[in-house]
Coordinates of C-alpha atoms and ligand atoms in Angstrom, one line a residue:
X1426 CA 16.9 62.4 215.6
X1427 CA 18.2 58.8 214.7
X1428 CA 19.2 58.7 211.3
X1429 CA 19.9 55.5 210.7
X1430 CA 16.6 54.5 209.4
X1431 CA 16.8 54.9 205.2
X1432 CA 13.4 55.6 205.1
X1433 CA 12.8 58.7 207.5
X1434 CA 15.9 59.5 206.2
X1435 CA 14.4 59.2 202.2
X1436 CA 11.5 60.7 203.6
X1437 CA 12.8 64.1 205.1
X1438 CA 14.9 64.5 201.6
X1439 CA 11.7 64.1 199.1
X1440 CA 9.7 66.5 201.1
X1441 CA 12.5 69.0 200.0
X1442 CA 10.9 70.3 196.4
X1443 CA 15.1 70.4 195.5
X1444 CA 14.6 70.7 191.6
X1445 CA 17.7 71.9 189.9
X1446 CA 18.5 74.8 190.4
X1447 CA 16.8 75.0 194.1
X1448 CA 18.6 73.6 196.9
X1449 CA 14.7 73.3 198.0
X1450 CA 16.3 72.5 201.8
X1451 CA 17.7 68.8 200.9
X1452 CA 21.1 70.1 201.6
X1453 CA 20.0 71.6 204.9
X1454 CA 17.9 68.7 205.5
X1455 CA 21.5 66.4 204.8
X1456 CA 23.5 68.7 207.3
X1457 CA 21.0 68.1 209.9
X1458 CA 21.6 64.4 209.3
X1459 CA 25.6 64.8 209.1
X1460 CA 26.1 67.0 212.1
X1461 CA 24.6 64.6 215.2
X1462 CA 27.4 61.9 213.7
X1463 CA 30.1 64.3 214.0
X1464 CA 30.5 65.3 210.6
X1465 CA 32.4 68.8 209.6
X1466 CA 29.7 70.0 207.1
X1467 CA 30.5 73.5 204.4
X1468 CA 28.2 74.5 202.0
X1469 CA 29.6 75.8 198.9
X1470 CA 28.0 77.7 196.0
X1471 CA 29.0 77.6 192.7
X1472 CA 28.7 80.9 190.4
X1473 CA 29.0 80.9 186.3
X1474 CA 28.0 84.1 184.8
X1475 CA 24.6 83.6 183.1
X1476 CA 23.9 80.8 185.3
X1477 CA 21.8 80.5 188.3
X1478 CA 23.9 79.6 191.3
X1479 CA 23.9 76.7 192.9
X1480 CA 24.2 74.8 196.3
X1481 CA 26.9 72.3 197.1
X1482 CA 27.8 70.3 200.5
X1483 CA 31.0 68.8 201.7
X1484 CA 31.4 66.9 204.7
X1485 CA 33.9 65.0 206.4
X1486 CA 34.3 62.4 209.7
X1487 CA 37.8 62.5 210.8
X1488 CA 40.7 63.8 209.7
X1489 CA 42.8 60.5 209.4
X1490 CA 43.8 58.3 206.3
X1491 CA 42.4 56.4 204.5
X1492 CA 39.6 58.5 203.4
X1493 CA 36.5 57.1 201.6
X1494 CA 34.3 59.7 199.4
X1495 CA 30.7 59.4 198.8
X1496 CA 29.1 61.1 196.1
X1497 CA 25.9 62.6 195.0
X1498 CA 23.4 64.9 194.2
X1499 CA 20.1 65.9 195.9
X1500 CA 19.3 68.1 193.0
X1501 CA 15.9 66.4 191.0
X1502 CA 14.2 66.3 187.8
X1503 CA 10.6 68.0 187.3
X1504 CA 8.0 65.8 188.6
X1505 CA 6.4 66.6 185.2
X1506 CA 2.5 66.5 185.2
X1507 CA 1.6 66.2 188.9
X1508 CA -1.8 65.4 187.9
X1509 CA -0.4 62.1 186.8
X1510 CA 1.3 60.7 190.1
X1511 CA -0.4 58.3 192.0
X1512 CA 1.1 60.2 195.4
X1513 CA 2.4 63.7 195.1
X1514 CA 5.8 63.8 193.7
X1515 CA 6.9 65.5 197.3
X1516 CA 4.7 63.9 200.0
X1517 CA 7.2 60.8 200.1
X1518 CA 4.1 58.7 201.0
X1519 CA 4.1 55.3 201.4
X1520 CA 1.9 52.9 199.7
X1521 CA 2.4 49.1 200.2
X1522 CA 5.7 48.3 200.5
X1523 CA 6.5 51.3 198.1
X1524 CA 7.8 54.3 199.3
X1525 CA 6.7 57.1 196.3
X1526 CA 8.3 60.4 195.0
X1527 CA 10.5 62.4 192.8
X1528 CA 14.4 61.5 194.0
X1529 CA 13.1 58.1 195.7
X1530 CA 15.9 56.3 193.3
X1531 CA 17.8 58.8 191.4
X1532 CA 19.3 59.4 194.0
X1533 CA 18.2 60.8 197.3
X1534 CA 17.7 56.9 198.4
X1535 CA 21.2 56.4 197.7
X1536 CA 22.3 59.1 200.4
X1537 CA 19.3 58.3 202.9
X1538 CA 21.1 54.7 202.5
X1539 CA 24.3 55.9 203.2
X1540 CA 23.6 58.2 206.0
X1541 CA 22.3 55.8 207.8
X1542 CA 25.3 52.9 207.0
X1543 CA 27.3 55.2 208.2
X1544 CA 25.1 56.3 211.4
X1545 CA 25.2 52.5 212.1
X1546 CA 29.0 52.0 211.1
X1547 CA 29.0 54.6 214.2
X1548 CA 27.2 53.0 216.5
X1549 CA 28.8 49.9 216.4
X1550 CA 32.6 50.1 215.4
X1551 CA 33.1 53.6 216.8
X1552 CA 34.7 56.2 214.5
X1553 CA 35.5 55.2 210.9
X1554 CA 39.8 54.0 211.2
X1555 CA 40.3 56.8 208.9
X1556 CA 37.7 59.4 207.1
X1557 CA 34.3 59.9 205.2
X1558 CA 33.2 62.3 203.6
X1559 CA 30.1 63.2 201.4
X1560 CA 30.4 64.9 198.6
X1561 CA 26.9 66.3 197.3
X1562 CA 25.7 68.6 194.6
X1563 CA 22.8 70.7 193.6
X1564 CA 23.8 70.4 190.3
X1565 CA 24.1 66.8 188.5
X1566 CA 20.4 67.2 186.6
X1567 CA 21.2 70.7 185.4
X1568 CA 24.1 71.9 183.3
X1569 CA 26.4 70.1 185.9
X1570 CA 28.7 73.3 185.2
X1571 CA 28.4 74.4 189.1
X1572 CA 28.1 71.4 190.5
X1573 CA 30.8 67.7 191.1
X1574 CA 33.6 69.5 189.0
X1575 CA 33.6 72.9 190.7
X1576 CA 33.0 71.2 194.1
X1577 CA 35.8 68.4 193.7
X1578 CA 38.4 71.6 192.8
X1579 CA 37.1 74.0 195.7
X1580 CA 37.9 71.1 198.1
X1581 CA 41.0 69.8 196.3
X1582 CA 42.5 73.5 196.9
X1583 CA 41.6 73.2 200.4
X1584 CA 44.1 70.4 200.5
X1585 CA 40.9 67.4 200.5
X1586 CA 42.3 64.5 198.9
X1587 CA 40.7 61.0 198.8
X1588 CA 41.7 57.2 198.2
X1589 CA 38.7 56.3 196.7
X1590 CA 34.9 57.4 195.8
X1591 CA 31.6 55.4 195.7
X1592 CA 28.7 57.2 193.7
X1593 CA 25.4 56.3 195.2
X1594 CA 23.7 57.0 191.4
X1595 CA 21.0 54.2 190.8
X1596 CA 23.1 51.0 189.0
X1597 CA 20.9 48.0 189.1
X1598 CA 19.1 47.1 186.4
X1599 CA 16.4 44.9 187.8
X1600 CA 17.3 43.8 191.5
X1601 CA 19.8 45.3 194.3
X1602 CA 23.0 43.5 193.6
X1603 CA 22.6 43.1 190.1
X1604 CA 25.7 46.1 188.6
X1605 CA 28.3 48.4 190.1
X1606 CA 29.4 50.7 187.5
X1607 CA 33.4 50.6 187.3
X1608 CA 33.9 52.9 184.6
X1609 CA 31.8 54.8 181.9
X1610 CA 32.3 55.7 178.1
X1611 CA 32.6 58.6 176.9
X1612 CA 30.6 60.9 174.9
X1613 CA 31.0 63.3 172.1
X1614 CA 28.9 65.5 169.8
X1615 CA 28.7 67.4 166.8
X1616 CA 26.5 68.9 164.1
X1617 CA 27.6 69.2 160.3
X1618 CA 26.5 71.4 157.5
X1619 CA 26.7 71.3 154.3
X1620 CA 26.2 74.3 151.9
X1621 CA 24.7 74.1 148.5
X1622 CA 22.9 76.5 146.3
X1623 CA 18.9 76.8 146.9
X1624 CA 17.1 76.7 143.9
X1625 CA 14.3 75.4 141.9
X1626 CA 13.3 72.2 141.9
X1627 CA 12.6 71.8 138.2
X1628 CA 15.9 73.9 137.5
X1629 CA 18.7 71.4 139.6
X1630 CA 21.0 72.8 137.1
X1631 CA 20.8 76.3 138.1
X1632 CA 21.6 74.5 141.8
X1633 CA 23.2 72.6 144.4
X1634 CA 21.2 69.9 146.7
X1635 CA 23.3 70.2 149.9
X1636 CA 20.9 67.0 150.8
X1637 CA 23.0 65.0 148.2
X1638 CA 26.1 65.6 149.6
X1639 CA 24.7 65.0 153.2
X1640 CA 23.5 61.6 153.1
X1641 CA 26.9 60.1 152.1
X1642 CA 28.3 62.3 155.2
X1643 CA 26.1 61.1 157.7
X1644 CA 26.3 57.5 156.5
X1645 CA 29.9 57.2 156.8
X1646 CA 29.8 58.1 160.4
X1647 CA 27.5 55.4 161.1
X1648 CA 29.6 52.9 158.9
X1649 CA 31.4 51.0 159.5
X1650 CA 31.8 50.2 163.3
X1651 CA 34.8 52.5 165.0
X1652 CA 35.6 49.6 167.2
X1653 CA 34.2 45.9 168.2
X1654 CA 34.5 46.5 171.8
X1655 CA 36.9 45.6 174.4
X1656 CA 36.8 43.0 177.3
X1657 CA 35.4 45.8 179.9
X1658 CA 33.7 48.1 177.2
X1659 CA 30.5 47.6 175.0
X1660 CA 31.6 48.3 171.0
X1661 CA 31.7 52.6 170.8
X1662 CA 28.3 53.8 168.8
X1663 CA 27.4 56.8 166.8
X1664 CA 24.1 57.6 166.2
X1665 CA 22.8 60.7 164.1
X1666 CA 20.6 62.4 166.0
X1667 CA 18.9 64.7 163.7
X1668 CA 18.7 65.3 160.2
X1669 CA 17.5 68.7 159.4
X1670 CA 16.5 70.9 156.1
X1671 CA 14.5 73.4 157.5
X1672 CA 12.6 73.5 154.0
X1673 CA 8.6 74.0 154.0
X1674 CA 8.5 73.9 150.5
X1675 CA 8.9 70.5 148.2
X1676 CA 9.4 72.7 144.8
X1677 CA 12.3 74.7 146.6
X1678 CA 15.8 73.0 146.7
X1679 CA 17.7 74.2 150.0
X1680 CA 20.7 76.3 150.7
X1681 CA 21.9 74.3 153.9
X1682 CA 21.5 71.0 155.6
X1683 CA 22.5 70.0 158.8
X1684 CA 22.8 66.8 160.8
X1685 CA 23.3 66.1 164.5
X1686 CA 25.2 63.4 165.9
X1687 CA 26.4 61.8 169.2
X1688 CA 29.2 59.2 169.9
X1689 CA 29.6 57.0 172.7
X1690 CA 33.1 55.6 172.8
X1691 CA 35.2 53.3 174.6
X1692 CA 38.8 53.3 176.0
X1693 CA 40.3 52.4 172.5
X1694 CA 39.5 56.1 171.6
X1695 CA 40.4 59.9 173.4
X1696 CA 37.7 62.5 173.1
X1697 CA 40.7 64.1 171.0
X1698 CA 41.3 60.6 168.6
X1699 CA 37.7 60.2 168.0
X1700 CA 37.6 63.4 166.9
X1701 CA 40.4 63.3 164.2
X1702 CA 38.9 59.8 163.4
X1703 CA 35.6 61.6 162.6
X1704 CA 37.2 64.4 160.7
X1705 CA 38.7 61.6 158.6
X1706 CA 35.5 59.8 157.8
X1707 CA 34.2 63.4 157.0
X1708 CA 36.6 64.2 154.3
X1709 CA 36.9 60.8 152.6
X1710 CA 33.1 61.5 152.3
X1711 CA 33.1 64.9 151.3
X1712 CA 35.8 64.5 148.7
X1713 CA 33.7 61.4 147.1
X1714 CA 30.2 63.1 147.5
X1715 CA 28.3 65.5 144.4
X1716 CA 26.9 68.4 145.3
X1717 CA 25.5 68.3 142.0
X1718 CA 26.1 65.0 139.7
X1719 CA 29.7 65.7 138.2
X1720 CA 30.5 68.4 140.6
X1721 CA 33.1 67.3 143.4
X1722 CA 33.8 67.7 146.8
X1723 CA 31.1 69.1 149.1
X1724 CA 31.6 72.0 151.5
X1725 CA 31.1 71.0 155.0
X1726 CA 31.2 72.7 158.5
X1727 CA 31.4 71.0 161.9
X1728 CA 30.5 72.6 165.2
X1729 CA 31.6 70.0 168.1
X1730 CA 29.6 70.6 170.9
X1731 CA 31.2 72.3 174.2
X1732 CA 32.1 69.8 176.1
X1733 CA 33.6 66.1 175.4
X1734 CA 32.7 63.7 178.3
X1735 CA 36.1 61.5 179.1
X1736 CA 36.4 57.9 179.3
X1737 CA 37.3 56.4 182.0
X1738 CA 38.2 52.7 184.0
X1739 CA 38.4 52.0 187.6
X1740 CA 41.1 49.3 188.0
X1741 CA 41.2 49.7 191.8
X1742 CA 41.1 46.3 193.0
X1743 CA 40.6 47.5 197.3
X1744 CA 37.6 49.5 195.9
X1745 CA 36.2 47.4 193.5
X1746 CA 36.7 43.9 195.8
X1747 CA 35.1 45.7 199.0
X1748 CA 32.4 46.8 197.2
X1749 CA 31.5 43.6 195.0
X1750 CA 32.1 41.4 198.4
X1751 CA 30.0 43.3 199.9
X1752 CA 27.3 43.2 197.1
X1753 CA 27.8 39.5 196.8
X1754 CA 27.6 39.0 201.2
X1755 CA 24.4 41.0 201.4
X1756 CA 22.8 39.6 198.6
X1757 CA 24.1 36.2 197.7
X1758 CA 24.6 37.9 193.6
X1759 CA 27.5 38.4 192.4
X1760 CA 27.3 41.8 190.7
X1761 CA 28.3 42.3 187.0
X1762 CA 31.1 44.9 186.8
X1763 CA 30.0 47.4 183.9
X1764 CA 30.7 50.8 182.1
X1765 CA 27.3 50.7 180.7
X1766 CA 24.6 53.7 180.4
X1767 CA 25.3 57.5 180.0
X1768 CA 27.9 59.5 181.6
X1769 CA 28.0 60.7 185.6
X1770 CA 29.8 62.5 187.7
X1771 CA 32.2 59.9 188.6
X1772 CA 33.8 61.5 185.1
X1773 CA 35.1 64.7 187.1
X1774 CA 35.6 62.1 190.2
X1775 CA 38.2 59.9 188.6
X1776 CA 40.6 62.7 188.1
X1777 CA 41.1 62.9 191.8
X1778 CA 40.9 58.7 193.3
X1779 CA 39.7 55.8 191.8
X1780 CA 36.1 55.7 191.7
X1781 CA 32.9 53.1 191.6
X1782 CA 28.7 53.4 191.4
X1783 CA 26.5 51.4 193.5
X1784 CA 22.5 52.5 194.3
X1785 CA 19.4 51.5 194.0
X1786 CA 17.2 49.8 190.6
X1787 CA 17.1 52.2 188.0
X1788 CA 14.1 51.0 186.6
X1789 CA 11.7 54.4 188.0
X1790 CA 14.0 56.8 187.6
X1791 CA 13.1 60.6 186.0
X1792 CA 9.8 59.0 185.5
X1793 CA 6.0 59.7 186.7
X1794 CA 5.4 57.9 190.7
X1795 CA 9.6 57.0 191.0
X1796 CA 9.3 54.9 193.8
X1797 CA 11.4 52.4 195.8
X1798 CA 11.0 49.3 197.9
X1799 CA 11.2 49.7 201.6
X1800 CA 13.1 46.9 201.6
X1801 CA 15.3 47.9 199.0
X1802 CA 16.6 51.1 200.9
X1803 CA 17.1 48.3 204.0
X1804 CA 19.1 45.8 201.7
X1805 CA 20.9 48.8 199.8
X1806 CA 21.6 49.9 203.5
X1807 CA 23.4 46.5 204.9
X1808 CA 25.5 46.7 201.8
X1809 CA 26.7 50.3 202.4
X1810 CA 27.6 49.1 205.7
X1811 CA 29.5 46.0 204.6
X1812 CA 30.9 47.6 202.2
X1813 CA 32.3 50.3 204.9
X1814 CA 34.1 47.8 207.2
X1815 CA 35.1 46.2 204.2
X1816 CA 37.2 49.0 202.8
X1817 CA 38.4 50.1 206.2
X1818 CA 39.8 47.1 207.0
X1819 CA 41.1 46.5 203.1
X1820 CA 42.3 50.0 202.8
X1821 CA 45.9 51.4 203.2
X1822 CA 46.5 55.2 203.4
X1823 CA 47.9 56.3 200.0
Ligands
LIG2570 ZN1 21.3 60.8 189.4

């Protein structure tokens, strides 16, 4: 089977039901694909007690230097209601100039694109002067706990390294050519409580509103601004998330409150710094905010959540130039370099080479009939391919 056409390609991958957990066959359907162009293809599963395991690939095209990493995930998100799709979520039907259904954009596109650049890199330059290799998970939709992270080690240990990473995750805004992601904020949460004493409403005496004592808490997160921004990042945001009682009753004052919150912060701030700078905010509240009027200092508790997501900035010009040129030759736009949008796995990536994102427009993604332009996985194709001689010829083994 030729796999250099993005849409078979596409095709075969939807048809694979591959919601996280299941592998669903897209990983089986990839090593089919892989195998014909020569590629040395292991499938790895990741275990975490009280976890379902999951289904990783990793496959590699030479054994030379330089070696180029792509990265992805054919795991999915429910289709949701399939009642509500226009084409079944995993007929991959075409309609139009459409192709429909669930991973169209996020993100089997982006590998059915790159399988075939690469299957056409093939065919008309030979081998790659150096490696490839894909990197795919079963697990970037899920807990990502047995997925990129657990992947990138097993294959580190097995001596793999890499000079540089392109993540296929959807990018673009609102056209192909529009933003390749060149680093990402990171992301921290929380949830504080405050203790009072729960009482009568008509007796706030015999009481203390933990509510009071909250407000001024949550409000001095939000306020002011932790940062104004830098040159390559957007200004770092905290919103609170939830603000909750838990309190049916409006004659009952309440023992607890708790409120939820989430920051996304730039490279001014560590997951560590923004922590202590939260803590401080937190205090100066506390030690200023009633519990009842006159009373002082109110009792808080924070739980952070698990895991901190790390920021990060690619400053890798060979990766970053071969890429926009490429963007910019296919297209005729020159792309906006961004750290935009939520986190990804290129956060586990950059620990090992520098790392980009490139894929398709966002603008379906998760949602009821995701679907892509034909002539988007064409286009998104070509610049895959340019984007491959490009780096070859750019790159210079580490
Ligand atoms: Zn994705």
């Amino acid at each position: 089977m030729s796999v250099s056409d993005p849409v078979a390609n596409l095709q075969a991958l939807i048809r694979c039901p591959s919601v996280t957990p299941a592998e669903g066959g897209a990983l089986s359907t990839l090593e089919a694909m892989l195998l014909p162009l020569g590629f040395t293809v292991e499938r790895m599963v990741a275990s975490e007690p009280g976890m379902p395991d999951v289904e990783n690939l990793y496959a590699r095209l030479g054994t030379e230097e330089p070696h180029l990493m792509f990265a992805g995930h054919t795991d999915v998100v429910p289709p949701g209601e399939e009642a509500s799709w226009s084409h079944p979520p995993f007929a991959a039907e075409i309609e139009g100039d459409e192709l429909f259904g669930r991973g169209a954009v996020d993100m089997k596109g982006g590998i059915a694109c790159f399988v075939a650049a690469v299957a056409r890199h093939i065919e008309t330059h030979g081998a790659p002067k150096g490696s490839i290799s894909f990197l795919i998970t079963g697990d970037e939709e899920g807990p990502s706990v047995n997925g990129t992270e657990k992947l990138l080690r097993w294959a580190a240990e097995k001596g793999e390294r890499w000079d540089a990473c392109l993540v296929g995750e959807p990018t673009n805004p609102d056209h192909l050519g529009d933003m390749i992601k060149i680093g990402r904020r990171g992301s921290v949460s929380g949830r504080v409580t405050v203790s009072g004493v729960q009482g009568h409403a008509a007796y706030p005496h015999l009481a203390d509103n933990p509510v009071r004592a909250l407000l001024p808490l949550a409000s001095a997160l939000m306020d002011p601004p932790f940062d104004a921004g830098t040159p390559e990042f957007p200004a770092s945001n905290l919103e609170v998330t939830s603000i909750d009682v838990g309190n049916p009753a409006t004659n009952v004052i309440p023992a607890r409150a708790t409120f939820a919150f989430n920051i996304r912060f730039n490279d001014t701030w560590t997951a560590d710094t923004v922590k202590a700078e939260i803590l401080r905010r937190l205090d100066a509240a506390a030690a200023d905010s009633p519990l009842r009027p006159g009373r002082k200092a109110a009792i808080y508790e924070i739980v952070w959540a698990e895991r901190p997501s790390h920021v990060f900035l690619t400053r890798n010009n060979g990766l970053i130039a071969s890429l926009s040129g490429a963007v910019e030759e296919v297209t005729g736009r020159v792309p906006q370099l961004s750290t935009t949008g939520g986190t990804s796995d290129a956060r586990f990536i950059k620990d090992y080479c520098p790392v980009a994102e490139f894929g398709l427009v966002g603008q379906t993604m998760h949602m009821v009939d995701e679907r892509v332009p034909l002539a988007d996985l064409e286009v998104l194709t070509q610049i895959y391919g340019t984007f491959l001689s490009r780096w070859f010829d750019n790159a210079l083994p580490s």
